[in-house]
Short mmCIF file of C-alpha atoms in Angstrom, two decimals:
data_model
loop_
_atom_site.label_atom_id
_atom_site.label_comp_id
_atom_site.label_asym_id
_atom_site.label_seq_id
_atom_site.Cartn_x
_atom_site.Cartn_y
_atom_site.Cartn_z
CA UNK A 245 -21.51 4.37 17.97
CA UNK A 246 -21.16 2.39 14.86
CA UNK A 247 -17.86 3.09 14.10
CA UNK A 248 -15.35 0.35 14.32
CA UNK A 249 -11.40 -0.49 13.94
CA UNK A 250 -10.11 -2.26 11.10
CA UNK A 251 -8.31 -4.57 13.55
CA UNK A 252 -5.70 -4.28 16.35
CA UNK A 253 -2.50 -1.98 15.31
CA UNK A 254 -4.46 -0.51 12.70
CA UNK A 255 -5.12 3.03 11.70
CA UNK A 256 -8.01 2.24 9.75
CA UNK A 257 -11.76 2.23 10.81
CA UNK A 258 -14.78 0.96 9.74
CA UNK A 259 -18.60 2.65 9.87
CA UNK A 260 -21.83 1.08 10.26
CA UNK A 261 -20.15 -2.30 8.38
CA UNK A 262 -18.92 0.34 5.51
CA UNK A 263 -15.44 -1.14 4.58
CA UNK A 264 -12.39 1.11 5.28
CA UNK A 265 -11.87 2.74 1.75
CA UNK A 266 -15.51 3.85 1.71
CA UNK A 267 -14.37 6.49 4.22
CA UNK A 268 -13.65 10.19 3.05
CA UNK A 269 -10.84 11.64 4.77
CA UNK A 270 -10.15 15.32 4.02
CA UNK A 271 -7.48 17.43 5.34
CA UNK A 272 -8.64 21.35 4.85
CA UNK A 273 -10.73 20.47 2.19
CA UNK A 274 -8.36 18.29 0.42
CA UNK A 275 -8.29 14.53 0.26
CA UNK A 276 -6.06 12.05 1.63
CA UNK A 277 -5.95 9.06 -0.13
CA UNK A 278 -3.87 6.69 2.32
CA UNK A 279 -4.29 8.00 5.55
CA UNK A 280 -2.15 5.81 7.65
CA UNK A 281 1.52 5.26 8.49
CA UNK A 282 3.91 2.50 9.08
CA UNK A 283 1.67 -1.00 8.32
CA UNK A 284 -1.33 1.20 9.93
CA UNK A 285 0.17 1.75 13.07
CA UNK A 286 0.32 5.41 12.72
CA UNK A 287 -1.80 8.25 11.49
CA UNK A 288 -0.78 9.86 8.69
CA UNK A 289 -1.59 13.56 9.97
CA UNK A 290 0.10 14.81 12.73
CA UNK A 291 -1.47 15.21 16.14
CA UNK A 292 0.38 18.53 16.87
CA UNK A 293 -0.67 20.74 13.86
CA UNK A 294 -4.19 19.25 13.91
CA UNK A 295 -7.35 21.75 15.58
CA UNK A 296 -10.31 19.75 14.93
CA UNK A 297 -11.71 16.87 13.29
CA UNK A 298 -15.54 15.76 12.61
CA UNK A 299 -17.00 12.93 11.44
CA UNK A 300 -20.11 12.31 9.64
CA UNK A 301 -21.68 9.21 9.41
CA UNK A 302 -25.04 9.54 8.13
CA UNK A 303 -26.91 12.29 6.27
CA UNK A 304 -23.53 13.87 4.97
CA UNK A 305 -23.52 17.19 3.91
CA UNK A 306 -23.82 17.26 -0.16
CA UNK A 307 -21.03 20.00 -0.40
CA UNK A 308 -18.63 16.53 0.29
CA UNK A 309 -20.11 15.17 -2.60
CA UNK A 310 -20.95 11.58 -0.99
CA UNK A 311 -18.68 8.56 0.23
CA UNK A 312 -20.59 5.13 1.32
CA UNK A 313 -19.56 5.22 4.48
CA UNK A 314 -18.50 8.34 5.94
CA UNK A 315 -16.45 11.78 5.75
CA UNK A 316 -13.92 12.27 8.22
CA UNK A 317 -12.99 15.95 8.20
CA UNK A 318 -9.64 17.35 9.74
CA UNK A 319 -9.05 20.85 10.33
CA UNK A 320 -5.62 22.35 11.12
CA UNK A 321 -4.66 24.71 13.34
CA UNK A 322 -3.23 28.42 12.80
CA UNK A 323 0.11 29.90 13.39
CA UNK A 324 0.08 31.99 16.70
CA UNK A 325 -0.78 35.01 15.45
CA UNK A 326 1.49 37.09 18.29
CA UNK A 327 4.02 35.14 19.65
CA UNK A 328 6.37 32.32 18.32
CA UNK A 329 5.68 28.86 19.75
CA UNK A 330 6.10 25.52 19.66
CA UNK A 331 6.20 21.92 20.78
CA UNK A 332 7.53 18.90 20.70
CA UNK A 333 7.80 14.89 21.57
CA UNK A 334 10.29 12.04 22.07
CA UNK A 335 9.39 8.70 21.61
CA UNK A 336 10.59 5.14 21.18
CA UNK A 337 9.92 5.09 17.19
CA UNK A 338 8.88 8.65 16.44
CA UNK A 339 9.87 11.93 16.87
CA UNK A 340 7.14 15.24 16.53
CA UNK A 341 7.99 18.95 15.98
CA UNK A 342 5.43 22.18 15.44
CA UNK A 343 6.91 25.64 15.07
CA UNK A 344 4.04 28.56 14.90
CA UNK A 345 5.46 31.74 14.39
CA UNK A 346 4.17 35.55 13.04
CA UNK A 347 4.68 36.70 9.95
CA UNK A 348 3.23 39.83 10.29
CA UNK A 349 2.03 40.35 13.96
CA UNK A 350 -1.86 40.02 14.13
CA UNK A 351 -2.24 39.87 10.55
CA UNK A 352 -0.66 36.87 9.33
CA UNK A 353 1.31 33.75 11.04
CA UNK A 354 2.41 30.03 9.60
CA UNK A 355 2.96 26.56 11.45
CA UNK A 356 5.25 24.21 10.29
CA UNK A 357 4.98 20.43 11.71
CA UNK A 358 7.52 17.89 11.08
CA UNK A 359 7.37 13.79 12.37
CA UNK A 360 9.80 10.93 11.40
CA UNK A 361 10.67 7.72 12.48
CA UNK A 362 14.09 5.46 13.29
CA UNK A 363 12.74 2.37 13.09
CA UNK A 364 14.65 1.29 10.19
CA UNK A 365 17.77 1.62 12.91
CA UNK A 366 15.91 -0.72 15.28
CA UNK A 367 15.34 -3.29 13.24
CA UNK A 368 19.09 -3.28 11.54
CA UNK A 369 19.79 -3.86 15.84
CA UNK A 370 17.98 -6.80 16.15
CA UNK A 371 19.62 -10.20 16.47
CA UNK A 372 16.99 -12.06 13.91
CA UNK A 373 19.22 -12.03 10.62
CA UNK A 374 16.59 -11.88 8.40
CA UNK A 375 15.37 -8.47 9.65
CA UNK A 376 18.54 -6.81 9.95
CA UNK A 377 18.42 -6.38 5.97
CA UNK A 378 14.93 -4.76 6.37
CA UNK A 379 13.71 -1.49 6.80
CA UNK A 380 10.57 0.61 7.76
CA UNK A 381 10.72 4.66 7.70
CA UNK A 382 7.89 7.00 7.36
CA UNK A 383 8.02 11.12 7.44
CA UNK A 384 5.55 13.66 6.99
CA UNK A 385 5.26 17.31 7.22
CA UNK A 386 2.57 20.60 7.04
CA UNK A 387 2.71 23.81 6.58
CA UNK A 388 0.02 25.94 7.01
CA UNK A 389 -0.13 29.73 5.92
CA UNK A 390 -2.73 32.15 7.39
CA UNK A 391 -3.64 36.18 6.62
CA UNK A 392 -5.39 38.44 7.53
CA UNK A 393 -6.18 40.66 4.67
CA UNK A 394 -8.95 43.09 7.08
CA UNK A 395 -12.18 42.94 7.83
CA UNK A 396 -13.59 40.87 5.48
CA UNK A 397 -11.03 38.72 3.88
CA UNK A 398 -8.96 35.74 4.95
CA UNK A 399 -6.51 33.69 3.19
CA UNK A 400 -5.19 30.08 4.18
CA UNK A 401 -3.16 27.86 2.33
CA UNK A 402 -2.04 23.96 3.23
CA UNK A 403 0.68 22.01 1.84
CA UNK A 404 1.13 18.46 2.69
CA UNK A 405 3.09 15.34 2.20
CA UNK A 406 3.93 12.00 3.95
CA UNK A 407 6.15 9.29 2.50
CA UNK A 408 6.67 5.71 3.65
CA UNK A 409 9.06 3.12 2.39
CA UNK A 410 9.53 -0.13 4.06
CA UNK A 411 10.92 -3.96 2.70
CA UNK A 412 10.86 -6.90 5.90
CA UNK A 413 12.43 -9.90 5.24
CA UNK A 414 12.19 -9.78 1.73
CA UNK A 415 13.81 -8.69 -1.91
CA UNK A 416 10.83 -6.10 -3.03
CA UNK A 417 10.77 -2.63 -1.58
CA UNK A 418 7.36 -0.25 -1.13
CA UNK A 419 6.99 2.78 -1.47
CA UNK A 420 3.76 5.02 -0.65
CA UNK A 421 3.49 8.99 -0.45
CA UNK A 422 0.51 11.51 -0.26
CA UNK A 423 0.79 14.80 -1.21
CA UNK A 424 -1.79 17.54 -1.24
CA UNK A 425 -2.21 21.42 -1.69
CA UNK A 426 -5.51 23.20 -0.31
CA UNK A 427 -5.60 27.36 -0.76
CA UNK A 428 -9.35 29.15 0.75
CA UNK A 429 -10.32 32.68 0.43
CA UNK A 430 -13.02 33.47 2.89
CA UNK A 431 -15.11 36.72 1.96
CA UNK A 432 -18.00 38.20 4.17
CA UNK A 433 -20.65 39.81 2.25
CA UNK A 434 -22.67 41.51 5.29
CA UNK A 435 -23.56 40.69 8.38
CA UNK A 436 -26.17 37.55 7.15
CA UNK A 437 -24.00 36.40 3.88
CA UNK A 438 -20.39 34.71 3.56
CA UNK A 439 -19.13 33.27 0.90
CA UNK A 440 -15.44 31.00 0.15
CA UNK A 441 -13.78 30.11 -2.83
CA UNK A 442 -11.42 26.94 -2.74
CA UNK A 443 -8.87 25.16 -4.76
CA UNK A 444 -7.29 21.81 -3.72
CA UNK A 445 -4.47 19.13 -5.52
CA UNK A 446 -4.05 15.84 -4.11
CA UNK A 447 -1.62 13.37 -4.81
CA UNK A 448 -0.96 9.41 -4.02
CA UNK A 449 1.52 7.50 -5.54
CA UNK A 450 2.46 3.98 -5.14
CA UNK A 451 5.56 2.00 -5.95
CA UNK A 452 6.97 -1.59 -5.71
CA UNK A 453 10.68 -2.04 -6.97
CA UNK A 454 12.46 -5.70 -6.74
CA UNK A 455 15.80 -6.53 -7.43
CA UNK A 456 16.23 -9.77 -6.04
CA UNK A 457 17.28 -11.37 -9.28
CA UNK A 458 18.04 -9.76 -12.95
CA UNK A 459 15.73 -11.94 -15.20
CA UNK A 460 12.85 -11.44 -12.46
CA UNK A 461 13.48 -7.60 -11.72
CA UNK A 462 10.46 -5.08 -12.20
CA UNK A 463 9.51 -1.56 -10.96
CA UNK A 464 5.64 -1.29 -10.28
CA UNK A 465 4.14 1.83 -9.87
CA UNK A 466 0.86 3.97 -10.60
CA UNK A 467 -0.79 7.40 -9.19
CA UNK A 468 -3.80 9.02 -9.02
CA UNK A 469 -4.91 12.28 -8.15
CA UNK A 470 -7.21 15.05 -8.13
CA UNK A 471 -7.75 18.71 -8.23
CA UNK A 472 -11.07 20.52 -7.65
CA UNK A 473 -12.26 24.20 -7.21
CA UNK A 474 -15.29 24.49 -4.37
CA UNK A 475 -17.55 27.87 -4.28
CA UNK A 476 -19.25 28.20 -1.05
CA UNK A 477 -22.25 30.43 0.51
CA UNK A 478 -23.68 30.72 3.89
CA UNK A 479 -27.08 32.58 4.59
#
């Protein structure tokens, strides 16, 4: 309840009438500033590395440190601690790959997850002239890292990035990429106190090149991004 799409083929949502980039999307603790693929078609976080994912749209938790809408927290899974394992999809425009495999069995493990698209090739197929000089390709991949230390300490560390480029029917060419970096050390205390440290980088950058004509030619770009250290205790 009270959470709404952006429109139809679109990865974006809406809560309680909150526009879509009053949302606070975090992947392990580290934000994502575009987190959509391909005009919005697509998620930019892939389904097969993911574990979990909350959202919170009222009374958020101060430790987010407040969006106007809502936080949208994503959690991803760990490597198979045992055993290597993976899996994998086919599909008309995209193509998904995870890998989990043990670095050091029981201890320590890492999953690596992989997605692209050949729609650029589609669209050079088509019969329309004016689209066969187009294109439209996203990728993204994660790797997660996860050890054991013993008892009372775990380590996880998160790299991320996704790239899109994409130019229909016209002289200018986009570009969009997110990249982020999220490392947690998780200490317990006793049996009532915990306690974890984080650090997290994130990345977006944003591009426009045309080259239609030499007197109008320009190259358009900007960035932002972020880094932040978190201390945590529980009771």
């Amino acid at each position: 309840p009270g959470v709404k799409q952006t429109g139809e083929g679109s990865a974006g949502f809406n809560v309680r009438g909150g526009k879509e980039d009053q949302n606070l999307i975090l992947l392990d603790n580290a934000l994502i500033y575009n987190p959509s693929h391909f005009f919005g078609f697509f998620s930019a976080v892939n389904p097969f590395t993911t574990k979990k994912a909350a959202i919170y749209k009222g009374s958020i938790p101060p430790e987010f440190g407040g969006r106007l809408s809502s936080v949208f927290e994503i959690t991803t899974k760990n490597g198979h601690p045992t055993k290597f394992s993976g899996e994998g999809g086919i599909g008309p425009v995209t193509s998904n790959l995870a890998l989990s495999t043990p670095i050091i069995k029981d201890k320590s493990s890492l999953l690596v997850g992989a997605r692209g698209t050949y729609s650029g090739w589609i669209l050079r197929s088509l019969k329309e002239e004016s689209l066969k000089n187009s294109q439209a390709s996203f990728y993204d991949a994660t790797v997660k890292y996860n050890h054991k230390i013993n008892e009372k300490n775990n380590f996880e560390a998160t790299a991320y990035y996704s790239h899109d480029i994409f130019s229909i029917s016209s002289d200018s060419l986009y570009k969009y990429s997110n990249r982020l970096v999220s490392l947690k050390w998780e200490h317990t205390y006793n049996e009532k106190n915990k306690g974890a440290l984080l650090f997290t980088n994130s990345e977006y950058k944003f591009n426009i090149d045309y080259n239609g004509a030499p007197l109008k030619a320009f190259d358009f770009g900007y960035k932002v991004a972020e880094s932040q250290a978190i201390f945590k205790m529980n009771y």
